Short mmCIF file of C-alpha atoms in Angstrom, two decimals:
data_model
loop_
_atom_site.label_atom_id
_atom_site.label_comp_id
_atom_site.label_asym_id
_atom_site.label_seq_id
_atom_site.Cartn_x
_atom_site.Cartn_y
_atom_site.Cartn_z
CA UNK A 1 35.14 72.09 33.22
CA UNK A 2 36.96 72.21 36.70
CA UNK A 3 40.36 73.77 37.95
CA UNK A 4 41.98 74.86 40.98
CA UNK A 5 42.09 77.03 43.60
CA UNK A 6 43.23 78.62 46.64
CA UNK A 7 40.01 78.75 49.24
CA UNK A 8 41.05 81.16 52.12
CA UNK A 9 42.36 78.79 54.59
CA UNK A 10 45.18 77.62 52.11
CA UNK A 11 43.74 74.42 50.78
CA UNK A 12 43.47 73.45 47.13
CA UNK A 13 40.71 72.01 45.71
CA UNK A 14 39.36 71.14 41.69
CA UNK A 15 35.74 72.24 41.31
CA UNK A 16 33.81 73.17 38.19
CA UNK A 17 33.46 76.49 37.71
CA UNK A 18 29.54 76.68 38.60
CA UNK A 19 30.06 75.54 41.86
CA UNK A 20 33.01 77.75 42.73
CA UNK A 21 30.46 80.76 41.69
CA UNK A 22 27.93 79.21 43.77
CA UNK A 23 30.33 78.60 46.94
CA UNK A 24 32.03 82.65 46.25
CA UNK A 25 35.92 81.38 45.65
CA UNK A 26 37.54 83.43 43.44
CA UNK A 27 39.89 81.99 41.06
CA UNK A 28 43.65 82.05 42.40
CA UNK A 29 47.16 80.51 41.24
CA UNK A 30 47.41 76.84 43.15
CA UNK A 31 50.51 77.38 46.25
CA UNK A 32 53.78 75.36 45.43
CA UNK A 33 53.61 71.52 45.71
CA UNK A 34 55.15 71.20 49.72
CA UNK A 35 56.17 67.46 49.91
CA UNK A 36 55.70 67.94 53.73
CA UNK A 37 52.04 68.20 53.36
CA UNK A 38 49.68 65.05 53.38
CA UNK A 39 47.68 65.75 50.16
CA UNK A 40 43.98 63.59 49.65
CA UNK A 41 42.40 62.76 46.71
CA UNK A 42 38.51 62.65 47.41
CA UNK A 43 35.96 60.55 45.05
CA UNK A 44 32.11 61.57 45.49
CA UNK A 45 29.46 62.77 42.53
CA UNK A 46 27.37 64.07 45.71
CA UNK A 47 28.32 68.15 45.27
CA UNK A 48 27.32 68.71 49.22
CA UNK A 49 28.90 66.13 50.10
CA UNK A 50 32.33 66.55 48.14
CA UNK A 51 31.91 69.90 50.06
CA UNK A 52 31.77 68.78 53.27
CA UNK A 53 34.68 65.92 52.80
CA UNK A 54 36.76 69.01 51.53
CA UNK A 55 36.12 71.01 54.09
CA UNK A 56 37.05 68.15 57.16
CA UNK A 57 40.19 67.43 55.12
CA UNK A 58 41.54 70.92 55.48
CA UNK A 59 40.61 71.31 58.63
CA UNK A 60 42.75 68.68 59.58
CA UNK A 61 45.88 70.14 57.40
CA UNK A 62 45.54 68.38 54.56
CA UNK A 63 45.82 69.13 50.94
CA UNK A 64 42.95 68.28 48.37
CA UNK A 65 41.50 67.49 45.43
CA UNK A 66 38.47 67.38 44.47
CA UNK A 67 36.61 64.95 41.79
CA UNK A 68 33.42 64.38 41.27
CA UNK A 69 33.80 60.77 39.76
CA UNK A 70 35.89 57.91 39.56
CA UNK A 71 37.04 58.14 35.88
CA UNK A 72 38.23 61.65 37.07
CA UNK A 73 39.71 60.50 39.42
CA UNK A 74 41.65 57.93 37.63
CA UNK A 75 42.54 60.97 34.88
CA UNK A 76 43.88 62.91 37.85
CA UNK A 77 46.21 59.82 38.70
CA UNK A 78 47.25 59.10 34.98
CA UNK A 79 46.01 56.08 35.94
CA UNK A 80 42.98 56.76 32.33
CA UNK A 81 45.04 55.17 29.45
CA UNK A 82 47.62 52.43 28.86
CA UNK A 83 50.60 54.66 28.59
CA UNK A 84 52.98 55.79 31.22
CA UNK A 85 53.27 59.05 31.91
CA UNK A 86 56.39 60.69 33.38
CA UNK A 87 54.36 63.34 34.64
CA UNK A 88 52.57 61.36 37.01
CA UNK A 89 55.84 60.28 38.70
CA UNK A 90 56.09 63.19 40.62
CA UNK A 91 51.98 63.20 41.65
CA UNK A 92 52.08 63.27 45.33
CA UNK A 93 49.09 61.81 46.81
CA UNK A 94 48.97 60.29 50.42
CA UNK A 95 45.68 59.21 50.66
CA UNK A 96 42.13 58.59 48.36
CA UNK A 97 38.58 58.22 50.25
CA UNK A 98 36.04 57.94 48.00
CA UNK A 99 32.29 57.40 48.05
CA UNK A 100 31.32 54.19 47.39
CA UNK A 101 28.10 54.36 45.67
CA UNK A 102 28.45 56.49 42.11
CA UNK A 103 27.08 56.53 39.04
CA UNK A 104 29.38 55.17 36.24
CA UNK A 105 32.30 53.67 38.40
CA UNK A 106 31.79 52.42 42.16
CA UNK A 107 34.35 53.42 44.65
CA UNK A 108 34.87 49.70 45.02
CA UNK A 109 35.92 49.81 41.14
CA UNK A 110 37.94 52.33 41.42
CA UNK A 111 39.60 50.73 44.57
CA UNK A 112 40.30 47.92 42.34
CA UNK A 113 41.75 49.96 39.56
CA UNK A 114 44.56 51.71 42.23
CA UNK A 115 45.20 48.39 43.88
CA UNK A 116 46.14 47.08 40.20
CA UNK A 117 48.37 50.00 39.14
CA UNK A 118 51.97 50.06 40.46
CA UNK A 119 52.14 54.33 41.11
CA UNK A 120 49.28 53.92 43.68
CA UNK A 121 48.99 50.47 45.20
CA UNK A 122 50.24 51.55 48.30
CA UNK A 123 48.21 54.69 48.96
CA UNK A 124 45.91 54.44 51.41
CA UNK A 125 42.13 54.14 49.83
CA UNK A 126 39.31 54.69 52.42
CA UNK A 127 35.45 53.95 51.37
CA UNK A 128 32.79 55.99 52.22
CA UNK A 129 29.53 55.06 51.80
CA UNK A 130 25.75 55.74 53.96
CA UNK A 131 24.81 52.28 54.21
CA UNK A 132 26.07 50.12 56.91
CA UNK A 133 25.96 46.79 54.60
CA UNK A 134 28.66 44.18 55.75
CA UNK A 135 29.23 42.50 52.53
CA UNK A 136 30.17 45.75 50.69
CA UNK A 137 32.71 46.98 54.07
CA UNK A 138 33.96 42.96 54.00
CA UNK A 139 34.14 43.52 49.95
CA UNK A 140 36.06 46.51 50.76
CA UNK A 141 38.96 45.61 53.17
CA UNK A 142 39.19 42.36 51.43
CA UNK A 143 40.44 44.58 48.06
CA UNK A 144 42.44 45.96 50.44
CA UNK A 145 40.62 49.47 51.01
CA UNK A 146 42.41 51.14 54.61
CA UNK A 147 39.04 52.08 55.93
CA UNK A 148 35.32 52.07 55.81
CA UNK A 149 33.54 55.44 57.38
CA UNK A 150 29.90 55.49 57.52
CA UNK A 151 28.28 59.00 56.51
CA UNK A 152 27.66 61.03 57.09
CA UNK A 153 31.39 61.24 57.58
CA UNK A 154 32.34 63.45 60.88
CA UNK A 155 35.15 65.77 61.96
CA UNK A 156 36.35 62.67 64.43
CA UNK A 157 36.52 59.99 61.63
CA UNK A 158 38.26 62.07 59.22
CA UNK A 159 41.04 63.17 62.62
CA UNK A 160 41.26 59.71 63.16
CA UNK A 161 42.88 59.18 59.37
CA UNK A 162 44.98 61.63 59.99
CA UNK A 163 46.42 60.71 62.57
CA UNK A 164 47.21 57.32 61.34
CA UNK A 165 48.73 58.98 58.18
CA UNK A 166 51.36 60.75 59.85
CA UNK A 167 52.51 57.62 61.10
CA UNK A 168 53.60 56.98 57.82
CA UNK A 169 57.30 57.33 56.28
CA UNK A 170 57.95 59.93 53.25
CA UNK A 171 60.47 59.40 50.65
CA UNK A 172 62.11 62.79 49.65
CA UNK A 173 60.50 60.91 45.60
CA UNK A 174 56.90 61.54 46.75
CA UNK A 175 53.92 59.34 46.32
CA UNK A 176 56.12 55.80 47.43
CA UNK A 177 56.05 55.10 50.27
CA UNK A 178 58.58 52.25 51.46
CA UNK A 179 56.77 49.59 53.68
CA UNK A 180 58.83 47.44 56.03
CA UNK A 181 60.12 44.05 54.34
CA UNK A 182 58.15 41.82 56.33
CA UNK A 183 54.72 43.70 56.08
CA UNK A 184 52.33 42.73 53.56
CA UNK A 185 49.55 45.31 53.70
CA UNK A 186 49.91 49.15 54.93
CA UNK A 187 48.06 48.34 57.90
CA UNK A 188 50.82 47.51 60.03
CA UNK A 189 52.22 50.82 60.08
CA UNK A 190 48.61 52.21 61.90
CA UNK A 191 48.03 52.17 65.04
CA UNK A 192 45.19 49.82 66.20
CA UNK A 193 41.64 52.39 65.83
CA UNK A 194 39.36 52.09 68.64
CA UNK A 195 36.78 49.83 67.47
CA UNK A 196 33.89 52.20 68.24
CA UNK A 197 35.41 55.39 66.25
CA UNK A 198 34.83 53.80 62.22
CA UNK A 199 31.00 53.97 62.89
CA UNK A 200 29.94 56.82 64.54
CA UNK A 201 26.23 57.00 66.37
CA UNK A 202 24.06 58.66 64.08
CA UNK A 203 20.59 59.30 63.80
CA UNK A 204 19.92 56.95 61.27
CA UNK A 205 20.52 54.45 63.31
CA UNK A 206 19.30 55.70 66.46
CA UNK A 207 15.55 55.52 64.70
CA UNK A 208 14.83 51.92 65.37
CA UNK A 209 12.00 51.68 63.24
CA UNK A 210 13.70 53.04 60.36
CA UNK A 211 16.88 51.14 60.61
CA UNK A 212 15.72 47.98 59.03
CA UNK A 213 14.57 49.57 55.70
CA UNK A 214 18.15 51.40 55.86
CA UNK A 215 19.84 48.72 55.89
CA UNK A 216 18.42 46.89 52.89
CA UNK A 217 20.23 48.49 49.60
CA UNK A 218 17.64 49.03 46.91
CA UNK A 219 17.91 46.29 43.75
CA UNK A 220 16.70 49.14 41.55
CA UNK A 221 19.38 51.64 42.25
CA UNK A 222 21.72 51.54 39.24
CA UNK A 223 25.01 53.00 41.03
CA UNK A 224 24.50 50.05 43.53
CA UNK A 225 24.22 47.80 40.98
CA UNK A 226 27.75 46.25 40.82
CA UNK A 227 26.62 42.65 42.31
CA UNK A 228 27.54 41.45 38.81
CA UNK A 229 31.11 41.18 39.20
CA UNK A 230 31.13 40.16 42.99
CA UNK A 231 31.20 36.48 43.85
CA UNK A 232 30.03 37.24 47.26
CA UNK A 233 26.25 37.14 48.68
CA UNK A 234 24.20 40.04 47.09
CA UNK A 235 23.13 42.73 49.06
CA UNK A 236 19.40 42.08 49.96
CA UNK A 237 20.39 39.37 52.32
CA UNK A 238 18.29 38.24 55.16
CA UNK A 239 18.23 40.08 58.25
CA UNK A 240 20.05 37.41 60.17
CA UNK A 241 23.31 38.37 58.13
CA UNK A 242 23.17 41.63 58.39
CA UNK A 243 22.61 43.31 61.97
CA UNK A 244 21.99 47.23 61.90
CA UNK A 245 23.02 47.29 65.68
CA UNK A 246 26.70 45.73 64.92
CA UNK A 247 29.22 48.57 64.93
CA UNK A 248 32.28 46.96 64.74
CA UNK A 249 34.68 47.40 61.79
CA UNK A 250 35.70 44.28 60.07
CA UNK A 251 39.39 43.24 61.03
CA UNK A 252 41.69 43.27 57.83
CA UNK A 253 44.65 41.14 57.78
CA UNK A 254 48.00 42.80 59.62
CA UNK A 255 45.70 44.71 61.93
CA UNK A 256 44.61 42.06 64.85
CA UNK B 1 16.36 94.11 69.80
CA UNK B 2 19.37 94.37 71.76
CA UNK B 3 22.68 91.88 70.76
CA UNK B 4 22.04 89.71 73.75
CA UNK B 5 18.32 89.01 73.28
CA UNK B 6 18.82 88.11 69.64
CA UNK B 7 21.99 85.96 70.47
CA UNK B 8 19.98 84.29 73.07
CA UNK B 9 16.86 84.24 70.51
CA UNK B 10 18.77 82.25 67.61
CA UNK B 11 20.01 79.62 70.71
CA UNK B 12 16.44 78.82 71.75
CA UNK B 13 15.20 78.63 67.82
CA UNK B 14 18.13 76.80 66.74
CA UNK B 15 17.66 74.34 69.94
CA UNK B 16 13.90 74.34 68.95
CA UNK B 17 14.75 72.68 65.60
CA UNK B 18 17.04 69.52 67.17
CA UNK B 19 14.30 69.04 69.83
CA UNK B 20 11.60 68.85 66.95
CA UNK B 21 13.77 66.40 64.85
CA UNK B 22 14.43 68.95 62.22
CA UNK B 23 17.92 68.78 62.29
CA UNK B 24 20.40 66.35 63.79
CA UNK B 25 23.52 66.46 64.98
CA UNK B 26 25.19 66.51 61.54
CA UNK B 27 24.66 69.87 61.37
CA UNK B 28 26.20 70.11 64.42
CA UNK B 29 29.38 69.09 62.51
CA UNK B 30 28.67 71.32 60.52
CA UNK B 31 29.44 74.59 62.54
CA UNK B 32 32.47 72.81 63.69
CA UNK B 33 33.44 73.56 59.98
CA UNK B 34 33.16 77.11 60.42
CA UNK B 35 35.57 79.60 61.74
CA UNK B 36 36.91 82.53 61.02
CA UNK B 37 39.00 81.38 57.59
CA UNK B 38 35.82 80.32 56.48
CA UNK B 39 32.74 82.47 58.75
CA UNK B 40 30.34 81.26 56.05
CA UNK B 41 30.73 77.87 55.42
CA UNK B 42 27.26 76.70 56.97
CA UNK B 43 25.11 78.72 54.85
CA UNK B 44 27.28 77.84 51.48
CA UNK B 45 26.71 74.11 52.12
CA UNK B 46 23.11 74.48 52.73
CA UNK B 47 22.13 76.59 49.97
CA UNK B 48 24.12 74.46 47.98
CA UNK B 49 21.90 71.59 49.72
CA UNK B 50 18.85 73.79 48.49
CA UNK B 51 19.97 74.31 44.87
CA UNK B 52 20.56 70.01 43.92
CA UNK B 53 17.38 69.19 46.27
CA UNK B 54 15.33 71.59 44.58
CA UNK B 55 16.67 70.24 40.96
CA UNK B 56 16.41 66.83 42.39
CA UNK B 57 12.92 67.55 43.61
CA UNK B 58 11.92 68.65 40.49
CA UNK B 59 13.05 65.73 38.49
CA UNK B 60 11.39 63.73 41.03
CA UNK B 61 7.79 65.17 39.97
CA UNK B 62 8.74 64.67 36.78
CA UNK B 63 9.38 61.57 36.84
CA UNK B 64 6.68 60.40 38.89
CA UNK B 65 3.89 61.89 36.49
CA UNK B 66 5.26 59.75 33.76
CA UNK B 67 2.59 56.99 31.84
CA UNK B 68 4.64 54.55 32.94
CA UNK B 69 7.10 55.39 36.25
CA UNK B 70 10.65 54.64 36.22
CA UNK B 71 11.79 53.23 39.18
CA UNK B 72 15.36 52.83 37.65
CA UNK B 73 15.30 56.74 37.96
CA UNK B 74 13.21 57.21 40.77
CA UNK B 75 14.83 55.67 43.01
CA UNK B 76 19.14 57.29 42.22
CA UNK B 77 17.29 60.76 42.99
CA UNK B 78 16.21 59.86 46.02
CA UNK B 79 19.06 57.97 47.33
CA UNK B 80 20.86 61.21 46.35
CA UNK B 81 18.47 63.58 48.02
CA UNK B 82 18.65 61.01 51.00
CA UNK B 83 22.56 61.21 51.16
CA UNK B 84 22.79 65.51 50.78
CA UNK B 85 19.97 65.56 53.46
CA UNK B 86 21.78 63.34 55.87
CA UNK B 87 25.24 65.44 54.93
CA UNK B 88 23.45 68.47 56.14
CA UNK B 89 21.47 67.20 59.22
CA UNK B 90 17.99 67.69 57.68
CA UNK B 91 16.81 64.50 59.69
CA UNK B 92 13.37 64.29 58.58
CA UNK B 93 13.80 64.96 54.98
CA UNK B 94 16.45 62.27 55.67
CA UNK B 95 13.61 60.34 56.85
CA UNK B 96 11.20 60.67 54.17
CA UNK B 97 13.57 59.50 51.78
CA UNK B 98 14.27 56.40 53.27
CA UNK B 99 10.51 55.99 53.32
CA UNK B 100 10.19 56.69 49.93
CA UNK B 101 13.15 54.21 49.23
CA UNK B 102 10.99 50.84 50.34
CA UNK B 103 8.03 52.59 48.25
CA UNK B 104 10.38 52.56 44.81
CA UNK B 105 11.69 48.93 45.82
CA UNK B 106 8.23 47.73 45.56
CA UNK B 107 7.14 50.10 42.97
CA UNK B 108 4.13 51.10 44.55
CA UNK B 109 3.17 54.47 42.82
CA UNK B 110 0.20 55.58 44.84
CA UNK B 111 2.80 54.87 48.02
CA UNK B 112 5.61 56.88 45.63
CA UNK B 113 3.76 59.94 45.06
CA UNK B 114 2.47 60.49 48.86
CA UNK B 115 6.10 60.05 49.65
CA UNK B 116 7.23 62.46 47.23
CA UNK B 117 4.38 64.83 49.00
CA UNK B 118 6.07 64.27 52.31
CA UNK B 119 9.67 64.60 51.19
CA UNK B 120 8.40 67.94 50.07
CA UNK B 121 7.11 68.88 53.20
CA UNK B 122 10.10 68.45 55.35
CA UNK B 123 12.07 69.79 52.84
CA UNK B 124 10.09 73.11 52.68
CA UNK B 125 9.97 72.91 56.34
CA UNK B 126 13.82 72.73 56.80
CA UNK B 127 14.30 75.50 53.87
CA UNK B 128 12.27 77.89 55.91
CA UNK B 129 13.60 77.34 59.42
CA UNK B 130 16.78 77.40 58.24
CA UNK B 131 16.54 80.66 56.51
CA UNK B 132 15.31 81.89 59.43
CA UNK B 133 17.43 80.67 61.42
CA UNK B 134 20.32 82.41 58.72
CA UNK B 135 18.60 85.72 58.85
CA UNK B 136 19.09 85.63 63.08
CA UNK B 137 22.65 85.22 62.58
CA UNK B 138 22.77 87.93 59.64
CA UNK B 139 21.39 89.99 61.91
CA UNK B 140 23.78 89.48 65.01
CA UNK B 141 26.63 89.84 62.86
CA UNK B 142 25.24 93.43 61.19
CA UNK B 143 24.91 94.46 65.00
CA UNK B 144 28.48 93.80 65.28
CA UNK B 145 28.35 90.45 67.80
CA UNK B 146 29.28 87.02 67.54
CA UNK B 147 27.41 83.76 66.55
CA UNK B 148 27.21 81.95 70.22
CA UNK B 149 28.66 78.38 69.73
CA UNK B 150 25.66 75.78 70.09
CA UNK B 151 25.80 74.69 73.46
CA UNK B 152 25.52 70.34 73.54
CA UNK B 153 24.03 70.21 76.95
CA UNK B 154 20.32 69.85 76.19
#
């Protein structure tokens, strides 16, 4: 089972108890909830990775938990069952990122399932995932996901989120955050990113001959395998869709 | 070995394994992670790299020596292996997986297992430089001196 605890620097984080033998954090009573702090909810089943994610969050001040699924994560929400919970209410959470390829539920479904649920509509939810495929990052924004950050995720990417967070306006009631009348997606409150920053050069693509076989997502992998619900072209398309060179993010509506 | 040979020692080994593809500059990011609140994070991540990639690794063989191979199982593993090895900057075992990757989309066995070989060879290649490269720094730190930051210049 997993619970929290204090890691040196301050930050909180949920991690099963074998790990947090394994990474030498002692068990410690979770600091007060401060409504001043951005707190993150992070998504990945990848235990080095959910690691790593953790680790760039705190670095850039910001509170988090740590799940290793989406069902988790949607327990950690309330978001799990039909009833409403009180409790949840007074769940503070600024901003999700989640991996996009998982076992059981894809980040993309769970995307879906916080865009659906009144509580968290409006918090932020940024995909992660290693392969640069255009239909999934178009598949993305289009369910309205914030962002789309190639991995392996780096220190810049995860400052850049930041920054655009604490753009944002707090209510003293926590996870609401009031959006101007006229706006209809939380984009307008960011500032424009540089188009360059979402995918950062790294050495996967700077291997030309590998490139092309990264691009193209194996049909066999079962946590890819969520082309079922999609209306839009599956994966394996031809290269003349897909471009490994092309860097750009997509543009999602309110941002241009 | 006095503190300023050995610092210098662990920058020319540790520049040794970016110029020979071992690592990437993810692990660069990686000791940007580090400071004093947390003076060990690099090693903790990669020995947590080297407990799932050995488990992984294991399954792998496993699965390969079925009757009748997998691919549905295959394949996860090393997407997962693929993704922790990226995370960490292990470039070549990085490599090898995606390799491996085409191999299980065409579920070519022979190809598989020869990929599995190689995966194994970075991988134990990586382990053992980066222990190394671990004990340097152990050692630096017992003599009382600091880690020199990795200098980007080269």
């Amino acid at each position: 089972y997993y619970y929290s605890s204090m890691a040196k620097d301050g930050g909180v984080s949920c991690l099963r108890s074998s790990e947090m033998l394994n990474v030498g954090i002692g068990g410690m009573e979770p600091p007060p909830l401060d409504l001043d702090e951005v707190h993150v909810l992070a998504v990945d089943d990848s235990l080095v990775d959910r690691i790593v994610i953790e680790r760039l969050l705190r670095i850039t001040s910001c509170k988090v938990t740590a799940v290793d699924s989406g069902w988790r994560a949607l327990e950690f929400l309330g978001l799990d069952n039909d009833k409403a919970s009180d409790e949840f209410d007074k769940l503070k959470v600024d901003m999700i990122i989640t991996d996009y390829c998982m076992p059981g539920m894809t980040g993309y479904e769970l995307l879906k399932k916080i865009k659906e649920s009144s509580s968290f509509r409006q918090v932020p939810v940024v995909i992660m995932s290693s392969e640069n495929v255009l239909t999934r990052i178009d598949r993305c924004l289009e369910e309205g996901a914030e962002d789309f950050l190639l991995k392996p995720v780096k220190l810049a990417d995860v400052k850049r989120l930041r920054s655009c967070l604490t753009g944002d306006v707090k209510l003293s009631n926590g996870n609401k955050r009031k959006l101007p009348e006229d706006s209809v997606s939380v984009d307008t409150s960011l500032p424009p990113p540089p188009l360059s920053l979402t995918f950062s050069t790294n050495s996967s693509d700077s291997s030309p001959p590998l490139s092309p076989v990264e691009v193209f997502s194996s049909p066999l992998s079962s946590p890819e395998d969520d082309d079922d619900v999609l209306t839009s072209s599956p994966e394996g398309s031809p290269m003349s869709e897909e471009s490994p060179i092309r860097r750009q993010k997509m543009g999602s509506p309110g941002l241009d | 070995m006095e503190l300023v040979q050995m610092q210098k020692s662990l920058q020319d080994y540790t520049k040794s394994l970016f110029l020979d593809g071992v690592l990437d500059s993810q692990f660069l990011q990686l000791q940007q992670l580090q400071d004093e609140s947390n003076p060990d994070f690099v090693s903790q991540v990669v020995t947590l790299f080297f407990q799932d990639s050995d488990r992984i690794l294991n399954d792998l063989s496993l699965s390969l020596d079925q009757q009748v191979v997998d691919f549905k199982k295959v394949d996860p593993h090393v997407h997962q292996l693929k993704g922790s090895s990226s995370s960490i900057g292990a470039q070549r075992v990085k490599n090898a997986c995606v390799v491996f990757r085409s191999f299980c989309e065409q579920q070519n066995v022979e190809g598989c297992h020869r990929c599995l070989q190689q995966v194994k060879k970075e991988y134990y290649l990586v382990k053992n430089r980066l222990e190394t490269l671990f004990k340097l720094e152990q050692q630096i730190v017992a003599s009382g001196g600091m880690i020199p930051a990795m200098e980007l210049g080269f």
